CSV table of C-alpha atoms and ligand atoms in Angstrom, one decimal:
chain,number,residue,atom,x,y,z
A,1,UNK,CA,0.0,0.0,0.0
A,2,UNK,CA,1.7,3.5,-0.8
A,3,UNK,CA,2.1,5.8,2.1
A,4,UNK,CA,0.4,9.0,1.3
A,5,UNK,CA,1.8,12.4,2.5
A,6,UNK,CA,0.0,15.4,3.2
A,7,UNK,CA,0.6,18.3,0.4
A,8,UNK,CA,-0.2,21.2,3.5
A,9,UNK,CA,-2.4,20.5,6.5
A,10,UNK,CA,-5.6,19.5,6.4
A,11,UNK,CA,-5.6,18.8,2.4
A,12,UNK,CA,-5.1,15.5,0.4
A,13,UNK,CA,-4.2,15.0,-3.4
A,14,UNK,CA,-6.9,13.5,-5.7
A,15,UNK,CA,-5.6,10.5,-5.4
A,16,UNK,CA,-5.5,9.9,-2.3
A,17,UNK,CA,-9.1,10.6,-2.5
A,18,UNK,CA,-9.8,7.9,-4.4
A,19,UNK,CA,-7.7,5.5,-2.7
A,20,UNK,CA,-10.0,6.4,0.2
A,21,UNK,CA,-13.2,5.8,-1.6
A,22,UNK,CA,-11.9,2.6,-3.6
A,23,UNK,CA,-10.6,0.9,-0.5
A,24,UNK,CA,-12.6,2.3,2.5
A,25,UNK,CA,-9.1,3.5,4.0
A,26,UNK,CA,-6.4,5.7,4.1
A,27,UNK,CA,-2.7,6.2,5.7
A,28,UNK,CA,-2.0,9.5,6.3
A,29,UNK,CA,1.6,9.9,8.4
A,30,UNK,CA,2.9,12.7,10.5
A,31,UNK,CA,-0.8,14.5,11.1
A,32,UNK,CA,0.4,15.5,14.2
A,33,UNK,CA,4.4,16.5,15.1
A,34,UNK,CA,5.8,15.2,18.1
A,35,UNK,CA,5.4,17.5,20.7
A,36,UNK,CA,1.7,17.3,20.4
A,37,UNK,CA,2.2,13.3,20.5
A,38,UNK,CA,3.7,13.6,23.6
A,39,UNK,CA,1.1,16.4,25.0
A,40,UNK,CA,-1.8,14.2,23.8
A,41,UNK,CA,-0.1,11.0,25.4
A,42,UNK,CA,0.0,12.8,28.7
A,43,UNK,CA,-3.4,13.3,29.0
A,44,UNK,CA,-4.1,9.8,27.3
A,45,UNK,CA,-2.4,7.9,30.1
A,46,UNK,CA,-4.2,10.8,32.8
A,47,UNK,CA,-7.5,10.0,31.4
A,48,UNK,CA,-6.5,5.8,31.8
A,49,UNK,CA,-6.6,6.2,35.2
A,50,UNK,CA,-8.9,8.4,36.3
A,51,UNK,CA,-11.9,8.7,33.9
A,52,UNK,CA,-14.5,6.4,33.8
A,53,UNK,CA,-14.8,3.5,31.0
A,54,UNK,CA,-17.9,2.9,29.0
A,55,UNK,CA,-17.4,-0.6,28.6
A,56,UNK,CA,-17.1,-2.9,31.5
A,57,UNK,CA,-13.8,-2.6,33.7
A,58,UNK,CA,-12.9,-6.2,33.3
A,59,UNK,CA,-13.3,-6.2,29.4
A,60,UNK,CA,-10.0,-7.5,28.0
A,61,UNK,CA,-9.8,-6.0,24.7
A,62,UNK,CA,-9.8,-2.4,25.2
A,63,UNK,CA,-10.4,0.4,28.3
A,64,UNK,CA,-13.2,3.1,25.9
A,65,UNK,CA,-13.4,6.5,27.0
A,66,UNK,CA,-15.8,8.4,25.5
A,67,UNK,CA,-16.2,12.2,24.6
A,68,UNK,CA,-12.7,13.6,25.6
A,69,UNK,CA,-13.9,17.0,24.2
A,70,UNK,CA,-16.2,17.6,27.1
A,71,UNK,CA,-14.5,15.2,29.6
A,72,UNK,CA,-10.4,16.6,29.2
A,73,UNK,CA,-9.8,20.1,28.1
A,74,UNK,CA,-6.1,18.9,27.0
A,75,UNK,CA,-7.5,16.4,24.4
A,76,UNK,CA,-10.4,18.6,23.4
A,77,UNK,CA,-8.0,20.5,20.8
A,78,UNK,CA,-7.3,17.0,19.1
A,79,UNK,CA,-11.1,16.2,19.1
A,80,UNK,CA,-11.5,19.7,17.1
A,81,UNK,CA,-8.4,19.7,14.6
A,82,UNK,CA,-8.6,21.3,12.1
A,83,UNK,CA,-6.2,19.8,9.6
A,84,UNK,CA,-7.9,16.3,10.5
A,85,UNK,CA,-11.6,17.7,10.0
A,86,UNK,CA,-10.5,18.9,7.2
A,87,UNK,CA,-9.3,16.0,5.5
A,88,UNK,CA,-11.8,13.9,6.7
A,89,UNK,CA,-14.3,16.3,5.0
A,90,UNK,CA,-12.7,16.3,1.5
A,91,UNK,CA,-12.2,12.0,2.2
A,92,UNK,CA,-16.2,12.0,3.5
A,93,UNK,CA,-17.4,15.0,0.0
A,94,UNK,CA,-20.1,16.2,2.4
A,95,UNK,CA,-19.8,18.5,5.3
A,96,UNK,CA,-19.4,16.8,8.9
A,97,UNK,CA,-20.1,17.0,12.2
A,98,UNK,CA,-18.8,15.5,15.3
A,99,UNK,CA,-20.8,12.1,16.3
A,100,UNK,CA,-18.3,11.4,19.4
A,101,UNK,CA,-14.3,10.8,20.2
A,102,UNK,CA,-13.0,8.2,22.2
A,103,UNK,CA,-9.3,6.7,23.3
A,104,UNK,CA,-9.3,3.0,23.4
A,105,UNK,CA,-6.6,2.0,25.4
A,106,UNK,CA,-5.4,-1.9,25.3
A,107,UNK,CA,-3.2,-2.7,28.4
A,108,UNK,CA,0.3,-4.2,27.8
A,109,UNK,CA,-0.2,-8.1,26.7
A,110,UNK,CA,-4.0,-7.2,26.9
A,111,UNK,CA,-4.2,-11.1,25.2
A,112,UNK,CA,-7.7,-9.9,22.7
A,113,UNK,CA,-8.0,-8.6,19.5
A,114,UNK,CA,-10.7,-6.5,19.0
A,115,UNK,CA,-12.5,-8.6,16.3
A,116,UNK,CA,-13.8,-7.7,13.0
A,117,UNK,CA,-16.3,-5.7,12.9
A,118,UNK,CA,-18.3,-2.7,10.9
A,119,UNK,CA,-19.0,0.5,13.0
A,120,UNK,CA,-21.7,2.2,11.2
A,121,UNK,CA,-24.3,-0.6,12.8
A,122,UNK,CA,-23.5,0.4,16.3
A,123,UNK,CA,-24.8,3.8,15.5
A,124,UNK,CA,-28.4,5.2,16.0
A,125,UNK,CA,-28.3,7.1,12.7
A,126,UNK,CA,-30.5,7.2,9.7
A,127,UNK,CA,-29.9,9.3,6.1
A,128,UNK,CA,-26.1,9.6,6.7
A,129,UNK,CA,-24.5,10.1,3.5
A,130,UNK,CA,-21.3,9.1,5.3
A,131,UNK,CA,-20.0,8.2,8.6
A,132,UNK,CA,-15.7,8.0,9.2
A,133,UNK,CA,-12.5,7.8,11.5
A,134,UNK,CA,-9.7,9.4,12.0
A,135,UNK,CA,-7.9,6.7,14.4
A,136,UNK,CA,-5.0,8.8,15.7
A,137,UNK,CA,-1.4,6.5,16.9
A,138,UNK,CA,-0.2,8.6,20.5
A,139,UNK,CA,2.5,5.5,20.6
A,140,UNK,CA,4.0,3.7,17.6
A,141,UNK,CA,1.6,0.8,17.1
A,142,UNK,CA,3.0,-2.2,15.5
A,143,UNK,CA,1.6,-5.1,14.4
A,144,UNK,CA,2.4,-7.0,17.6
A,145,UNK,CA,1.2,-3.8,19.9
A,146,UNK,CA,-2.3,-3.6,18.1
A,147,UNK,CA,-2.5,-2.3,15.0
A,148,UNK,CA,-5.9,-2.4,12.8
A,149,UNK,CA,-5.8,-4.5,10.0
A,150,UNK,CA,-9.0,-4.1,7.2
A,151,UNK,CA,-10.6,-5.6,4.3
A,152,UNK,CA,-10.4,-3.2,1.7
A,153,UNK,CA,-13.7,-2.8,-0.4
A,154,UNK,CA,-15.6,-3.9,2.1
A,155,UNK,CA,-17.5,-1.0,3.1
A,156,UNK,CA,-20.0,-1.6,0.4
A,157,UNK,CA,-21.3,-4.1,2.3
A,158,UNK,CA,-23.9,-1.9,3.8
A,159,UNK,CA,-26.4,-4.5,5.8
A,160,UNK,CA,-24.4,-6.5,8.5
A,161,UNK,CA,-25.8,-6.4,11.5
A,162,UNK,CA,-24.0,-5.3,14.4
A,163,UNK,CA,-21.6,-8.3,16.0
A,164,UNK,CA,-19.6,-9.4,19.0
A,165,UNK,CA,-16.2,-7.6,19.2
A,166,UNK,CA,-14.7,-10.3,21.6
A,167,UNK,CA,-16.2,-13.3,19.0
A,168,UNK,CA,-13.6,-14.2,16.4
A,169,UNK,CA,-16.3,-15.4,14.3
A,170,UNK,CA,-19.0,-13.8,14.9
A,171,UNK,CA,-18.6,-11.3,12.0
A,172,UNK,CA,-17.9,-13.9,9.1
A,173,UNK,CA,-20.9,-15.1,10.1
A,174,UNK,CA,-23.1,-12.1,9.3
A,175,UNK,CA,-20.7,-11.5,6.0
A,176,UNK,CA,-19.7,-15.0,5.0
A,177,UNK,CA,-18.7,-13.6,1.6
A,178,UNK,CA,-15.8,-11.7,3.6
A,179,UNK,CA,-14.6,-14.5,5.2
A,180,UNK,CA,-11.5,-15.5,2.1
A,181,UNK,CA,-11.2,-11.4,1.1
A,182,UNK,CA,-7.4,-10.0,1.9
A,183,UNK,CA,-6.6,-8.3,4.4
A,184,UNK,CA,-4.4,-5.3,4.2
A,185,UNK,CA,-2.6,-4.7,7.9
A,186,UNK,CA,-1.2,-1.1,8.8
A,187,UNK,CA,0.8,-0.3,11.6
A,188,UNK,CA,1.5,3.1,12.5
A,189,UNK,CA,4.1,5.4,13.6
A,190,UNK,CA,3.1,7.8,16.6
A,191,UNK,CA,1.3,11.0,15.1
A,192,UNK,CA,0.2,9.0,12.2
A,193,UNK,CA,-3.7,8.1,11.4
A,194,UNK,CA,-6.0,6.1,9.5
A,195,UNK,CA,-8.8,7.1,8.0
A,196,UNK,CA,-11.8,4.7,7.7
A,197,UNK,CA,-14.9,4.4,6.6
A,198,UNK,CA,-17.8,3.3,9.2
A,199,UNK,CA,-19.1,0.6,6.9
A,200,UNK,CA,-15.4,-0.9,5.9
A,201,UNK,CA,-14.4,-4.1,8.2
A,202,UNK,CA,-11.8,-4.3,10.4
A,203,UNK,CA,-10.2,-5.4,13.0
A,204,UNK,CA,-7.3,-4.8,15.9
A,205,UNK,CA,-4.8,-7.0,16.8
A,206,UNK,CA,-4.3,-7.7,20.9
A,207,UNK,CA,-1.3,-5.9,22.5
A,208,UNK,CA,1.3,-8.2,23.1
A,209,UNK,CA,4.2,-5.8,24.2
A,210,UNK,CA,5.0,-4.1,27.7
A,211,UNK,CA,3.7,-0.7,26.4
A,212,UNK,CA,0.0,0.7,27.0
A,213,UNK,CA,-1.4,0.8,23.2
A,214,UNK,CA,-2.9,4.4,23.2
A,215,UNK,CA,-5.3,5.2,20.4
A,216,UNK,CA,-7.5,8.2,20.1
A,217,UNK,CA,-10.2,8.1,17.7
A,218,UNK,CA,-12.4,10.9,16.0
A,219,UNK,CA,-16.0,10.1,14.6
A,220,UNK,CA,-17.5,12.3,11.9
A,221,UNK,CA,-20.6,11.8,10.3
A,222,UNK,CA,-22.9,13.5,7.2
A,223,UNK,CA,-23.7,17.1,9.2
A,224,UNK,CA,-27.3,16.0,7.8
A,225,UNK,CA,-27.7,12.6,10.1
A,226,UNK,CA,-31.2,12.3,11.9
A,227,UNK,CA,-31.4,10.2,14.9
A,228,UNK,CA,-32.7,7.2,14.6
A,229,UNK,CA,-34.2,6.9,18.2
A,230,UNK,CA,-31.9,3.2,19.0
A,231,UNK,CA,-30.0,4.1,22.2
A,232,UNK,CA,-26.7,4.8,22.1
A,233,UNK,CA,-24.7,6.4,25.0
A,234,UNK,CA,-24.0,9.7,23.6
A,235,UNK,CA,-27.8,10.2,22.6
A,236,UNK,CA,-29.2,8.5,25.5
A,237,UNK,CA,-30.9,11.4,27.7
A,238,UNK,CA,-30.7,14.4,24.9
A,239,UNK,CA,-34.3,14.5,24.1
A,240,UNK,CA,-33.8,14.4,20.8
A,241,UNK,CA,-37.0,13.1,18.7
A,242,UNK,CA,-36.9,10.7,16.6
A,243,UNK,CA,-35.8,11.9,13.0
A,244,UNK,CA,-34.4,15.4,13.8
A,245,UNK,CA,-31.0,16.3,12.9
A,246,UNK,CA,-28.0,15.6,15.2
A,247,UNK,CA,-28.0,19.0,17.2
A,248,UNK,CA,-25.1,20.9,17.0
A,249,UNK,CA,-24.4,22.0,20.7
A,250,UNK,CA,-23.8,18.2,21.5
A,251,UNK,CA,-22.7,17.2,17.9
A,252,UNK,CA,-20.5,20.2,16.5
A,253,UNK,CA,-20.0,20.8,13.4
A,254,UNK,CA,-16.4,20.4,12.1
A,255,UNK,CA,-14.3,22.3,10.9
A,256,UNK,CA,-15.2,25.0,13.3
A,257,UNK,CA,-16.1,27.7,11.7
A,258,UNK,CA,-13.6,30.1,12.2
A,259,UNK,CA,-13.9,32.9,14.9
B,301,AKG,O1,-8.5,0.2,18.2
B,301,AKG,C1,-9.2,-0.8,18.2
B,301,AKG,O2,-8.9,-1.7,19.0
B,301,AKG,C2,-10.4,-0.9,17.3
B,301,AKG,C3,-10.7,0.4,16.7
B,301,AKG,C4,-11.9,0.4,15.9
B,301,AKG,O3,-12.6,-0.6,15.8
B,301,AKG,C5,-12.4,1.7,15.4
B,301,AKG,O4,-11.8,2.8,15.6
B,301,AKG,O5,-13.4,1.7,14.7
């Protein structure tokens, strides 16, 4: 796979366009420079201990915190980048809006993958033109410390049901037809991110070195979205009726408009 570079912050070539759209995915190195790695891992490893996790403490395959923007005033700048939005605007061709953030953490020899698996289904979400992630490397993230590995092409594969992230098979079960597709594996360099689209399939190898696997990840979705009334944890206790738009106090648009 060809490593794309950025021509200026927050823009990508044509081609990488296109890449993006063919395959679902996107490599895109050096987003952030290393003193904002190391600021960002700070607050990572500060918000590991003492926020809380959505998903249950004893889960082995990842700690998920969700919506740093409101939770951590330090990681609330990477939430709102603009290069990032940017990109993932000209990758998405309709304007965004934040649908939440989250750092999933895997502890050192964590001994679970987190298994394949589409996101867009986990999402209460109706008449999105497109949903994506920017998932953000604050370590270097080999293979072996739990890089994500996808199926390119995949993401037209648009009815899958929601599956079991800790159930190896569970998702070549709902998508049979995936089960012999290849598999293109991308580790990343600290600062770097992927790109993905919320329909592709993918995976996340388990962590099996003696460094914390910090990854912070952005979701963007169609500014247009209407909720579909399913529960979900950042819509749960809003209000918000049943086919009205995402609001934008608790779903911002991005970019920010500028001040
Ligand atoms: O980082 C992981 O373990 C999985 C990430 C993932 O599934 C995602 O960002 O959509």
């Amino acid at each position: 796979m060809a490593t794309i570079r950025t021509e200026r912050p927050g823009s990508v070539g044509a081609d990488v366009v296109e890449q993006y759209r063919r395959d679902g995915f996107v490599h895109i190195p050096g987003v952030l420079g290393a003193d904002e790695v190391a600021a960002y891992r700070a607050a990572a490893e500060d918000a590991y201990h003492h926020l809380t996790a959505f998903n249950a403490e004893d889960d082995a395959v990842f700690k998920q915190v969700l919506q740093l923007w409101r939770a951590d005033p330090r990681l609330r700048p990477l939430t709102f980048h603009d290069g990032l939005a940017r990109i993932a605007t000209q990758l998405a061709g309709v304007p965004l809006r934040l649908w939440h953030d989250q750092l999933l953490i895997k502890k050192p020899h964590n001994g679970a993958a987190t298994e394949f698996h589409q996101d867009a289904p986990y999402w209460p979400h109706s008449g999105s033109r497109h949903q994506l992630s920017a998932w953000i490397a604050l370590v270097d993230v080999p293979v072996e410390r739990g890089c994500m590995s996808f199926i390119p092409g995949s993401h037209d594969h648009r009815d899958v049901r929601a599956v079991d992230l800790h159930d190896r098979t569970d998702f070549f079960s709902a998508a049979p037809d995936l089960t012999y597709q290849p598999r293109v594996t991308v580790p990343l360099r600290a600062g770097d991110c992927t790109f993905h689209n919320g329909h592709l399939a993918h995976t996340a190898n388990p962590n099996d070195t003696d460094e914390f696997r910090y990854a912070f990840v952005t979701i963007y979705v169609d500014a247009q979205t209407r909720y579909d009334g399913r529960p979900h944890p950042c819509t749960d206790g809003l209000g918000i009726p049943v086919g009205a738009m995402l609001p934008d106090e608790e779903f911002p648009l991005l970019p920010r408009p500028a001040r």
